[in-house]
PDB file of C-alpha atoms and ligand atoms in Angstrom:
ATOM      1  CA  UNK A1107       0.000   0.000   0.000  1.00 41.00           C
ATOM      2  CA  UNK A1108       1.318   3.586  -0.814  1.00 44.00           C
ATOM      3  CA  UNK A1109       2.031   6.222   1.543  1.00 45.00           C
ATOM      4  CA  UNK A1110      -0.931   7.987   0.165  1.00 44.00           C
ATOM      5  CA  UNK A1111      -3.477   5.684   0.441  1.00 47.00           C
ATOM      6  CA  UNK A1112      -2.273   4.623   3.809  1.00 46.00           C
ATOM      7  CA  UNK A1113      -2.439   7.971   5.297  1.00 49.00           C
ATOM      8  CA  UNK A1114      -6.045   8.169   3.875  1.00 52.00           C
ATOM      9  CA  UNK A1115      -7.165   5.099   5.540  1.00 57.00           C
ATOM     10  CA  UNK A1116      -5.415   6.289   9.173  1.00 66.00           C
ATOM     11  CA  UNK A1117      -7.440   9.419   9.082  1.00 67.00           C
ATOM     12  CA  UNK A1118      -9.814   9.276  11.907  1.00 67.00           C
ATOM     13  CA  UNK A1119     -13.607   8.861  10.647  1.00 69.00           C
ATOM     14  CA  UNK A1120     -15.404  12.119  11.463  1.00 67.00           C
ATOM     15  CA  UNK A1121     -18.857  10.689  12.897  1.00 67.00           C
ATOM     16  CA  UNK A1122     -21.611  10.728  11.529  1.00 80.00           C
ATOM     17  CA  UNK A1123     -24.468  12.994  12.905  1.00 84.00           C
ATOM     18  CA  UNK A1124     -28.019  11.556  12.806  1.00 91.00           C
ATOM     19  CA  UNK A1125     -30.823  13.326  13.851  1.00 94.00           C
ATOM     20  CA  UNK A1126     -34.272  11.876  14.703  1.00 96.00           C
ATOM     21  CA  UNK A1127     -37.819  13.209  15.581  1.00 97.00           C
ATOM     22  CA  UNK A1128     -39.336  12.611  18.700  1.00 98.00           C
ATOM     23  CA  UNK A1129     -43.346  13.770  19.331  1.00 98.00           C
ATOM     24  CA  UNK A1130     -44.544  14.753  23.184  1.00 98.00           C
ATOM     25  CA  UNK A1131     -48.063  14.135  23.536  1.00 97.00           C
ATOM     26  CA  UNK A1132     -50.316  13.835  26.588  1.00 97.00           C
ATOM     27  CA  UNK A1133     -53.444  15.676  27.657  1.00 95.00           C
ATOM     28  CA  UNK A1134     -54.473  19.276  28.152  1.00 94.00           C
ATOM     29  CA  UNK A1135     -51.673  21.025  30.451  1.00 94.00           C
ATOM     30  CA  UNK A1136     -49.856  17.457  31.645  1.00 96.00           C
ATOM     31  CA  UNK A1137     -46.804  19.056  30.980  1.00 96.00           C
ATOM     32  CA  UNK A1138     -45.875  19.194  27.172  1.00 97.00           C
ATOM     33  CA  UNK A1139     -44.362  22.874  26.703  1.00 97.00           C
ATOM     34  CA  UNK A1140     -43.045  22.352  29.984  1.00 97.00           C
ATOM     35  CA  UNK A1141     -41.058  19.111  28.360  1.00 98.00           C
ATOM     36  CA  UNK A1142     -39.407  20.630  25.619  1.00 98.00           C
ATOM     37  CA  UNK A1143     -38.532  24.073  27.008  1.00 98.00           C
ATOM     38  CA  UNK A1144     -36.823  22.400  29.715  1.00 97.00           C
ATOM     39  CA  UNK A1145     -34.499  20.111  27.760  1.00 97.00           C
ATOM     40  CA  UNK A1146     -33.820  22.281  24.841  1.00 97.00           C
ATOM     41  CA  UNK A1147     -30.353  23.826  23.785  1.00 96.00           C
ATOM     42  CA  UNK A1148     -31.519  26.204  21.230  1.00 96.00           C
ATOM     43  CA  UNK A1149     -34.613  28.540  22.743  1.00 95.00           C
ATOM     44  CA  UNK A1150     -37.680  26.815  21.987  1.00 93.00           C
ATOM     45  CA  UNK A1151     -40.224  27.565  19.602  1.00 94.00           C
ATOM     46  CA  UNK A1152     -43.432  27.995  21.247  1.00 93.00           C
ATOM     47  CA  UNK A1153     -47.108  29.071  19.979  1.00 93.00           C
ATOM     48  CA  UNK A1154     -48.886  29.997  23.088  1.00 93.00           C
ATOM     49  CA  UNK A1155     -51.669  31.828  22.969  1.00 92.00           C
ATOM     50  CA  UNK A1156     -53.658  33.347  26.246  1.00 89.00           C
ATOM     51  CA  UNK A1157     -56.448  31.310  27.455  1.00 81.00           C
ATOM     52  CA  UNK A1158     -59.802  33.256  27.774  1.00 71.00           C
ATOM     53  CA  UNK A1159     -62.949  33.111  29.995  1.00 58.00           C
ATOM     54  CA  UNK A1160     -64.353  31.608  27.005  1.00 55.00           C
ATOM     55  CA  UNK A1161     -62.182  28.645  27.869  1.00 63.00           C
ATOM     56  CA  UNK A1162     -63.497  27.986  31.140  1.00 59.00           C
ATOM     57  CA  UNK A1163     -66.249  24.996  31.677  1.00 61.00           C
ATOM     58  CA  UNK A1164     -63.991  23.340  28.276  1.00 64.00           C
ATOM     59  CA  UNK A1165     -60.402  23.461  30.135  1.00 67.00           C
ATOM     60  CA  UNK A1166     -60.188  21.357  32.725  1.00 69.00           C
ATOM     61  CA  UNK A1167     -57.847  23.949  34.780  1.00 73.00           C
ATOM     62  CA  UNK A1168     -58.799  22.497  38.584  1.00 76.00           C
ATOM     63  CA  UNK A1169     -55.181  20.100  38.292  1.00 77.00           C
ATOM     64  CA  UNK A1170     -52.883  23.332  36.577  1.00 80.00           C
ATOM     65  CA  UNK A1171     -54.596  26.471  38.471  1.00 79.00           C
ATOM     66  CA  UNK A1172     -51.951  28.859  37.320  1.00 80.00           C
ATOM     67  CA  UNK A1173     -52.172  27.865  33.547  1.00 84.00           C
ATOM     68  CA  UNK A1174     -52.803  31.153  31.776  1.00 87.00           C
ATOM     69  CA  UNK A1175     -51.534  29.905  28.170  1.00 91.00           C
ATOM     70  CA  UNK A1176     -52.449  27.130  25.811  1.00 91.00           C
ATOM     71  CA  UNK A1177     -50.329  25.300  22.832  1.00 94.00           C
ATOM     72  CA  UNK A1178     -52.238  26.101  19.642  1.00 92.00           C
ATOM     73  CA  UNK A1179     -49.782  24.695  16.927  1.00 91.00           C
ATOM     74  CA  UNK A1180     -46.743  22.790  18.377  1.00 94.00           C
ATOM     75  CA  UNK A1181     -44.052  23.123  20.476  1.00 96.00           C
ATOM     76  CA  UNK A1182     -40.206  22.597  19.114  1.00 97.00           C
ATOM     77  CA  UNK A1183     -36.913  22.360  20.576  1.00 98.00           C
ATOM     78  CA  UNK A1184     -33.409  20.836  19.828  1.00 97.00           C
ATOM     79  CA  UNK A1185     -31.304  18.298  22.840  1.00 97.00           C
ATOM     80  CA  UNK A1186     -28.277  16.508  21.654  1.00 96.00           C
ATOM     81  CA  UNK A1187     -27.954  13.113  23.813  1.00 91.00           C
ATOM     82  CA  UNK A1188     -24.971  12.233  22.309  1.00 84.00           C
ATOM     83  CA  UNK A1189     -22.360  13.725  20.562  1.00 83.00           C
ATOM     84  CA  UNK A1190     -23.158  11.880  17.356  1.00 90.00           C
ATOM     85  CA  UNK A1191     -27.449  12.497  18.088  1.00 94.00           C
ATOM     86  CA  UNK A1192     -29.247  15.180  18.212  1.00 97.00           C
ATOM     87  CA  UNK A1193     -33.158  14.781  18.794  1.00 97.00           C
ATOM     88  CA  UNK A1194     -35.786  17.081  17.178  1.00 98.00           C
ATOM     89  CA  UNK A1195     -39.127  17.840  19.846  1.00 98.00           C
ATOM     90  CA  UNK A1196     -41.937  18.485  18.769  1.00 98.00           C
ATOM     91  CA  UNK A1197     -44.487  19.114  21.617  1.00 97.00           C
ATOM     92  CA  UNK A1198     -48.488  18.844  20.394  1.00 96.00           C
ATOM     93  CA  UNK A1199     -50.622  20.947  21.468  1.00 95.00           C
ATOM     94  CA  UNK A1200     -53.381  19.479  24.076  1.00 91.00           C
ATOM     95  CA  UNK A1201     -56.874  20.744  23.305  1.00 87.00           C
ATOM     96  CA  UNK A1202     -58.741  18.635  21.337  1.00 84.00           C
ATOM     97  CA  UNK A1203     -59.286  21.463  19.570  1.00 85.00           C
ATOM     98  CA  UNK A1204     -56.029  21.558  17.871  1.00 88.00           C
ATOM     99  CA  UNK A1205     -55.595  17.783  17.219  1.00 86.00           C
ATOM    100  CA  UNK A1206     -56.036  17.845  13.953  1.00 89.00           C
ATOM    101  CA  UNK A1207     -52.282  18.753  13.954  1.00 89.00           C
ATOM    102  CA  UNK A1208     -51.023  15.851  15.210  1.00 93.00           C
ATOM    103  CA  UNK A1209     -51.196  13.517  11.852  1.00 93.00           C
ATOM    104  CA  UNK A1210     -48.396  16.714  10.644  1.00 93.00           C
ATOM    105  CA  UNK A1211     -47.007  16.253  13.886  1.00 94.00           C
ATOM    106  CA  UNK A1212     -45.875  12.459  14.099  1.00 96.00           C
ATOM    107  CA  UNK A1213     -44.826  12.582   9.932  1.00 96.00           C
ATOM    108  CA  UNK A1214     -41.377  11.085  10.321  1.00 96.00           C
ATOM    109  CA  UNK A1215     -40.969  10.509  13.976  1.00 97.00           C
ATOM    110  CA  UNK A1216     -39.134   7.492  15.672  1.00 96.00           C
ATOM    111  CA  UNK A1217     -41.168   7.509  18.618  1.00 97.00           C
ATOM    112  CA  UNK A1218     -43.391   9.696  21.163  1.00 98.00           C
ATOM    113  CA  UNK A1219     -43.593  10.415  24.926  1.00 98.00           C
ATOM    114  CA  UNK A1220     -47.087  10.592  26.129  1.00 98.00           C
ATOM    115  CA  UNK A1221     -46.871  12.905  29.496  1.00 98.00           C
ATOM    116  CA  UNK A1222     -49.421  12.136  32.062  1.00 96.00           C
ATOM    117  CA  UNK A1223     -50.843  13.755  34.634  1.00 93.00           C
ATOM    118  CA  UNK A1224     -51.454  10.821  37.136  1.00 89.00           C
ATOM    119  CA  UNK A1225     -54.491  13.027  38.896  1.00 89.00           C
ATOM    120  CA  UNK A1226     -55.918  13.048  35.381  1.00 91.00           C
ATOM    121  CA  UNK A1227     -54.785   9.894  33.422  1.00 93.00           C
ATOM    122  CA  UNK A1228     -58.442   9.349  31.785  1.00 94.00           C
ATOM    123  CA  UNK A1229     -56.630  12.223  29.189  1.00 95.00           C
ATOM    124  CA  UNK A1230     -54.084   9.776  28.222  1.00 96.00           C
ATOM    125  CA  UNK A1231     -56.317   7.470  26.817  1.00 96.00           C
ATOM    126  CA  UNK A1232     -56.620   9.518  23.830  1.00 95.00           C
ATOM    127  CA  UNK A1233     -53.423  10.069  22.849  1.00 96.00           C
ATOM    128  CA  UNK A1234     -52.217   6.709  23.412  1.00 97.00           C
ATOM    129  CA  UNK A1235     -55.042   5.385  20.776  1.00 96.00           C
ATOM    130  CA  UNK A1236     -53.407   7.930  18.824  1.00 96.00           C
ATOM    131  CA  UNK A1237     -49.802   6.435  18.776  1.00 97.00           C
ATOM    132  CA  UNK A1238     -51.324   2.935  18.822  1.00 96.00           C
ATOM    133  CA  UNK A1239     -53.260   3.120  16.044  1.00 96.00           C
ATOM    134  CA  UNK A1240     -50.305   4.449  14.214  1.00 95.00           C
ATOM    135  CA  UNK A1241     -47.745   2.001  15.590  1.00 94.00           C
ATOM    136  CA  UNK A1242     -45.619   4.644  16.596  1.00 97.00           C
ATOM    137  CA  UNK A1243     -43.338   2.854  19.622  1.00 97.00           C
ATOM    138  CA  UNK A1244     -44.249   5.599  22.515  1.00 98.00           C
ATOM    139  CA  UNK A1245     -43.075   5.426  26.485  1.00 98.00           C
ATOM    140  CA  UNK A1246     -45.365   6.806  29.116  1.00 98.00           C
ATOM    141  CA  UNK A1247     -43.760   9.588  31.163  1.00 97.00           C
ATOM    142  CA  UNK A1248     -45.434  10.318  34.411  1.00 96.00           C
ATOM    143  CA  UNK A1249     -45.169  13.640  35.279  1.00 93.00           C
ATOM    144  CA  UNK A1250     -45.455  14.283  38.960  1.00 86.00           C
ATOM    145  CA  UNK A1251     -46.758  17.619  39.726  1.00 83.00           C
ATOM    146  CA  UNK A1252     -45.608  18.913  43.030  1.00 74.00           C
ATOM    147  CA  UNK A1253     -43.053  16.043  43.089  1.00 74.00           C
ATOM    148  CA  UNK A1254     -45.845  13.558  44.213  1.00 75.00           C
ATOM    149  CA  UNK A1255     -46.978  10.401  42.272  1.00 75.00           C
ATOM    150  CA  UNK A1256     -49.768   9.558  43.036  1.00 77.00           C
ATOM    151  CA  UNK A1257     -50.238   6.444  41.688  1.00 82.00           C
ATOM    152  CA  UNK A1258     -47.546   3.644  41.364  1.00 88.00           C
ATOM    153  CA  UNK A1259     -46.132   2.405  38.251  1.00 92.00           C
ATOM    154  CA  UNK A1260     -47.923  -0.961  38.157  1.00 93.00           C
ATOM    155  CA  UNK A1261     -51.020   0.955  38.763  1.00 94.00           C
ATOM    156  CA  UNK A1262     -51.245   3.035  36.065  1.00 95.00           C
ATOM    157  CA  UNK A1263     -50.088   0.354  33.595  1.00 96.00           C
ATOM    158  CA  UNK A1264     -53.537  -1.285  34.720  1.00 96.00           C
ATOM    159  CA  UNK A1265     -55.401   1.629  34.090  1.00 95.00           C
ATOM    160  CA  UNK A1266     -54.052   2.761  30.922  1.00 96.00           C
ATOM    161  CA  UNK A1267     -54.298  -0.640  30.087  1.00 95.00           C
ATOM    162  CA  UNK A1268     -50.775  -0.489  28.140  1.00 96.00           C
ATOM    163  CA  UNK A1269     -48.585  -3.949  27.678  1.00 95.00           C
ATOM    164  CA  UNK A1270     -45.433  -4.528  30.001  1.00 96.00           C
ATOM    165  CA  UNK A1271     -43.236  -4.021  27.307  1.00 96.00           C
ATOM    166  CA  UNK A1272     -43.654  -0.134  27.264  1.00 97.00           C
ATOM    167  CA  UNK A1273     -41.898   1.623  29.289  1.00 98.00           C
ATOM    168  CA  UNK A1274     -43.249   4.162  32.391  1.00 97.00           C
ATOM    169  CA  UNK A1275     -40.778   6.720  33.328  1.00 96.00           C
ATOM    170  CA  UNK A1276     -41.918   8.922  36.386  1.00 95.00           C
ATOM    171  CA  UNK A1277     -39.992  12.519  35.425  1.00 95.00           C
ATOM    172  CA  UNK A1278     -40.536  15.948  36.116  1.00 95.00           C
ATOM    173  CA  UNK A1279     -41.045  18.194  33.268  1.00 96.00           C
ATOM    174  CA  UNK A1280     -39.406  21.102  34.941  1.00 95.00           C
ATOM    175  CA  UNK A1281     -35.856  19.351  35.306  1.00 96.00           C
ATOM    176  CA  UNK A1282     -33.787  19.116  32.664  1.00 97.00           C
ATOM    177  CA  UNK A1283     -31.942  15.695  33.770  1.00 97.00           C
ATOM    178  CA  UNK A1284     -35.019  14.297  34.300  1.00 96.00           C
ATOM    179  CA  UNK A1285     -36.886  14.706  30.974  1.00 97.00           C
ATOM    180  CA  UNK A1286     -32.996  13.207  29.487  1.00 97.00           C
ATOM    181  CA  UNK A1287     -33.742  10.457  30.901  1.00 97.00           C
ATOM    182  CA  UNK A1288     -36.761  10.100  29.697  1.00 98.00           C
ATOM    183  CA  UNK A1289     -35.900  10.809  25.911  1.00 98.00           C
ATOM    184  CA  UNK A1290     -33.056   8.579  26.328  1.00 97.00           C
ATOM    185  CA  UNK A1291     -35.595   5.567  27.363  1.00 98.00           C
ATOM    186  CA  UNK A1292     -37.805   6.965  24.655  1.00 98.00           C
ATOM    187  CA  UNK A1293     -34.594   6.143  21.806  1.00 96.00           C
ATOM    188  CA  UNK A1294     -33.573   3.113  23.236  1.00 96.00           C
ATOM    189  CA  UNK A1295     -36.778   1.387  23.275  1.00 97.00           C
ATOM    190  CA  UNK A1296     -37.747   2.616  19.738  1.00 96.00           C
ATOM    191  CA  UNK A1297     -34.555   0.948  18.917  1.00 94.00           C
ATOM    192  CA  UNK A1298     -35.463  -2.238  20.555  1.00 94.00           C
ATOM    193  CA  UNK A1299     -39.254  -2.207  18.551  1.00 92.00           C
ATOM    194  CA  UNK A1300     -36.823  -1.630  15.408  1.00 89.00           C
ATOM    195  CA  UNK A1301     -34.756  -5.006  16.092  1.00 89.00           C
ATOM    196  CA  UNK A1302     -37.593  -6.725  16.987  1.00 89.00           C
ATOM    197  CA  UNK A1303     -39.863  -5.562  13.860  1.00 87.00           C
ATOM    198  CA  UNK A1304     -36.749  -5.461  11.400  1.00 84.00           C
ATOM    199  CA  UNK A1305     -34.413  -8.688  12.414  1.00 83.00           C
ATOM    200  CA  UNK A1306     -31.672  -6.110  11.724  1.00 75.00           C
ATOM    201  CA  UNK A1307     -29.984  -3.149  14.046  1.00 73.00           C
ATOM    202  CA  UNK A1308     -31.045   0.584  13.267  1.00 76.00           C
ATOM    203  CA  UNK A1309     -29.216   1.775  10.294  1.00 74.00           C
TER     204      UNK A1309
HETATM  205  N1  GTP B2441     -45.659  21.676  39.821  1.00 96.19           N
HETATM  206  C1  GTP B2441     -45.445  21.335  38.573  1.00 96.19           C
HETATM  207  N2  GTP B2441     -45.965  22.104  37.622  1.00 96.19           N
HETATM  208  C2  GTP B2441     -45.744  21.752  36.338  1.00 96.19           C
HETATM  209  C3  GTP B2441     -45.008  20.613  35.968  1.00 96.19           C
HETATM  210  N3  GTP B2441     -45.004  20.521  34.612  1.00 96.19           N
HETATM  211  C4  GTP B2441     -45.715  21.569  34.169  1.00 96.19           C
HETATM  212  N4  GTP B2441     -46.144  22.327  35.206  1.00 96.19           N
HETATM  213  C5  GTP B2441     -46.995  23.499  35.150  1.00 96.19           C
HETATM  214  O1  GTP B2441     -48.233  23.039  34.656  1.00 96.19           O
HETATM  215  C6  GTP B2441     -48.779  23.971  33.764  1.00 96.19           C
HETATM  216  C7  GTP B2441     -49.031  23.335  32.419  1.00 96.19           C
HETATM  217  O2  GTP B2441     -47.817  23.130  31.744  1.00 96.19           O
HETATM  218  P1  GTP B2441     -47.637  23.215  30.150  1.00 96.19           P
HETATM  219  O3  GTP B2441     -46.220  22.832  29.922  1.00 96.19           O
HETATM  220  O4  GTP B2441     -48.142  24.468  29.576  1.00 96.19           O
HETATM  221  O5  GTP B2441     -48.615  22.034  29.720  1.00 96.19           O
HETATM  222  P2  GTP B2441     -48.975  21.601  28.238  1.00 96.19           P
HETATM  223  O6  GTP B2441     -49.160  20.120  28.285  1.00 96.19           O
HETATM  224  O7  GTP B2441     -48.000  22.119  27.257  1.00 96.19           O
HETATM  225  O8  GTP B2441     -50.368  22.333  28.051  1.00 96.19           O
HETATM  226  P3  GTP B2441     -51.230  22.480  26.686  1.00 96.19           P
HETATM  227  O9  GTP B2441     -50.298  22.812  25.587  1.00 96.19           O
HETATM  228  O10 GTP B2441     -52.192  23.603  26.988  1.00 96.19           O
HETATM  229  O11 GTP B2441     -51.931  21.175  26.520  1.00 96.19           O
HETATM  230  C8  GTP B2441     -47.806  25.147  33.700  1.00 96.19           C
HETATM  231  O12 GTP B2441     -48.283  26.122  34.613  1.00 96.19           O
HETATM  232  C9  GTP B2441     -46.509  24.548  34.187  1.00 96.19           C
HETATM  233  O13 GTP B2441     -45.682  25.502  34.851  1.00 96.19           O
HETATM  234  C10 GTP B2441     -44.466  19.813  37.006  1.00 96.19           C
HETATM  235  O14 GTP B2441     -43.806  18.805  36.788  1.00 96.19           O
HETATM  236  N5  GTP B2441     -44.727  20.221  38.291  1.00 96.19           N
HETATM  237 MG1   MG B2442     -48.301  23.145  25.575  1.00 96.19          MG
END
């Protein structure tokens, strides 16, 4: 082998960069904006919009008292979990309202987090039908307001009547480590449902 060629082949590889979607659903005010602005390294895009009296007797606002904005398109927002991945949020927004956006939403993602509020979990029904019906590999993060959980993990795999191969991650949308985590159990089980559908490792 010539000098040349040898030198090309010692070159170090640079890495290569790959970039996935990831959708946060979940209910009216379980968390979602929350999520994404949390976690994000670029500031987040956000399309809040004040909620009104006219809201009140739709909004279920008893669990979120202070809410004074709604999501009315998406939310977005950039976290790189490794050097060589970078994740792309997109938060939905959680009126039902506004779900119409979500079939634009989950267009090309790997995987979703639903957020649930565990006072409220009858709102995750919907948007786990959602990602179900779709076959879009999602992981439950329980978002405990006020640091409490308020049901256990076993518990609310009952109710939500989900299979013991998806994942429940208890998090806290406010804490940046926290919601990490999450996203990284989010990517790691999409990558087992890969395998396991394709025979083959991600490409
Ligand atoms: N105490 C506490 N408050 C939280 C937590 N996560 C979100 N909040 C608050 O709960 C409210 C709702 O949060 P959002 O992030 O707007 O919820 P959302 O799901 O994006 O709401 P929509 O887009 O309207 O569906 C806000 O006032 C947040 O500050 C949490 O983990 N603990
Ligand atoms: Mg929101």
């Amino acid at each position: 082998m010539d000098s040349a060629g040898s030198s090309e082949t010692d070159a170090p590889e640079a890495p290569t960069m790959m970039s996935v979607k990831i959708v946060i659903g979940g209910g009216f005010g379980a968390g979602k904006t929350t999520f994404v602005g949390s976690v994000s390294e670029i500031m987040p895009l956000t399309t809040e919009a004040a909620m009104t009296e006219a809201s009140r007797g739709i909004d279920d606002l008893e669990s979120t008292p202070n809410k004074a904005t709604t999501t009315v398109a998406m939310d977005f927002g950039r976290v790189s979990l490794e050097k060589d991945l970078v994740l792309y949020l997109f938060g939905t927004p959680g009126q039902q309202r506004f779900w119409f956006m979500w079939d634009d939403l989950v267009r090309g993602a790997i995987g979703a987090v639903v957020l649930a509020d565990t006072r409220r979990l009858a709102d995750s029904f919907s948007p786990i039908d959602f990602f179900e019906e779709r076959q879009l590999p999602y992981v439950i993060g329980l978002n405990c307001f006020d640091g409490v959980q308020h049901h256990g993990v076993d518990e609310v795999r009952d109710a939500l009547a989900i299979g013991p191969e998806v994942p429940i991650v208890p998090c806290d949308a406010r804490d940046r480590e926290s919601v990490k985590q999450t996203l990284i159990t989010m990517v790691g089980y999409a990558m087992d449902r890969w395998v396991a559908t394709h025979g083959a490792p991600v490409p």
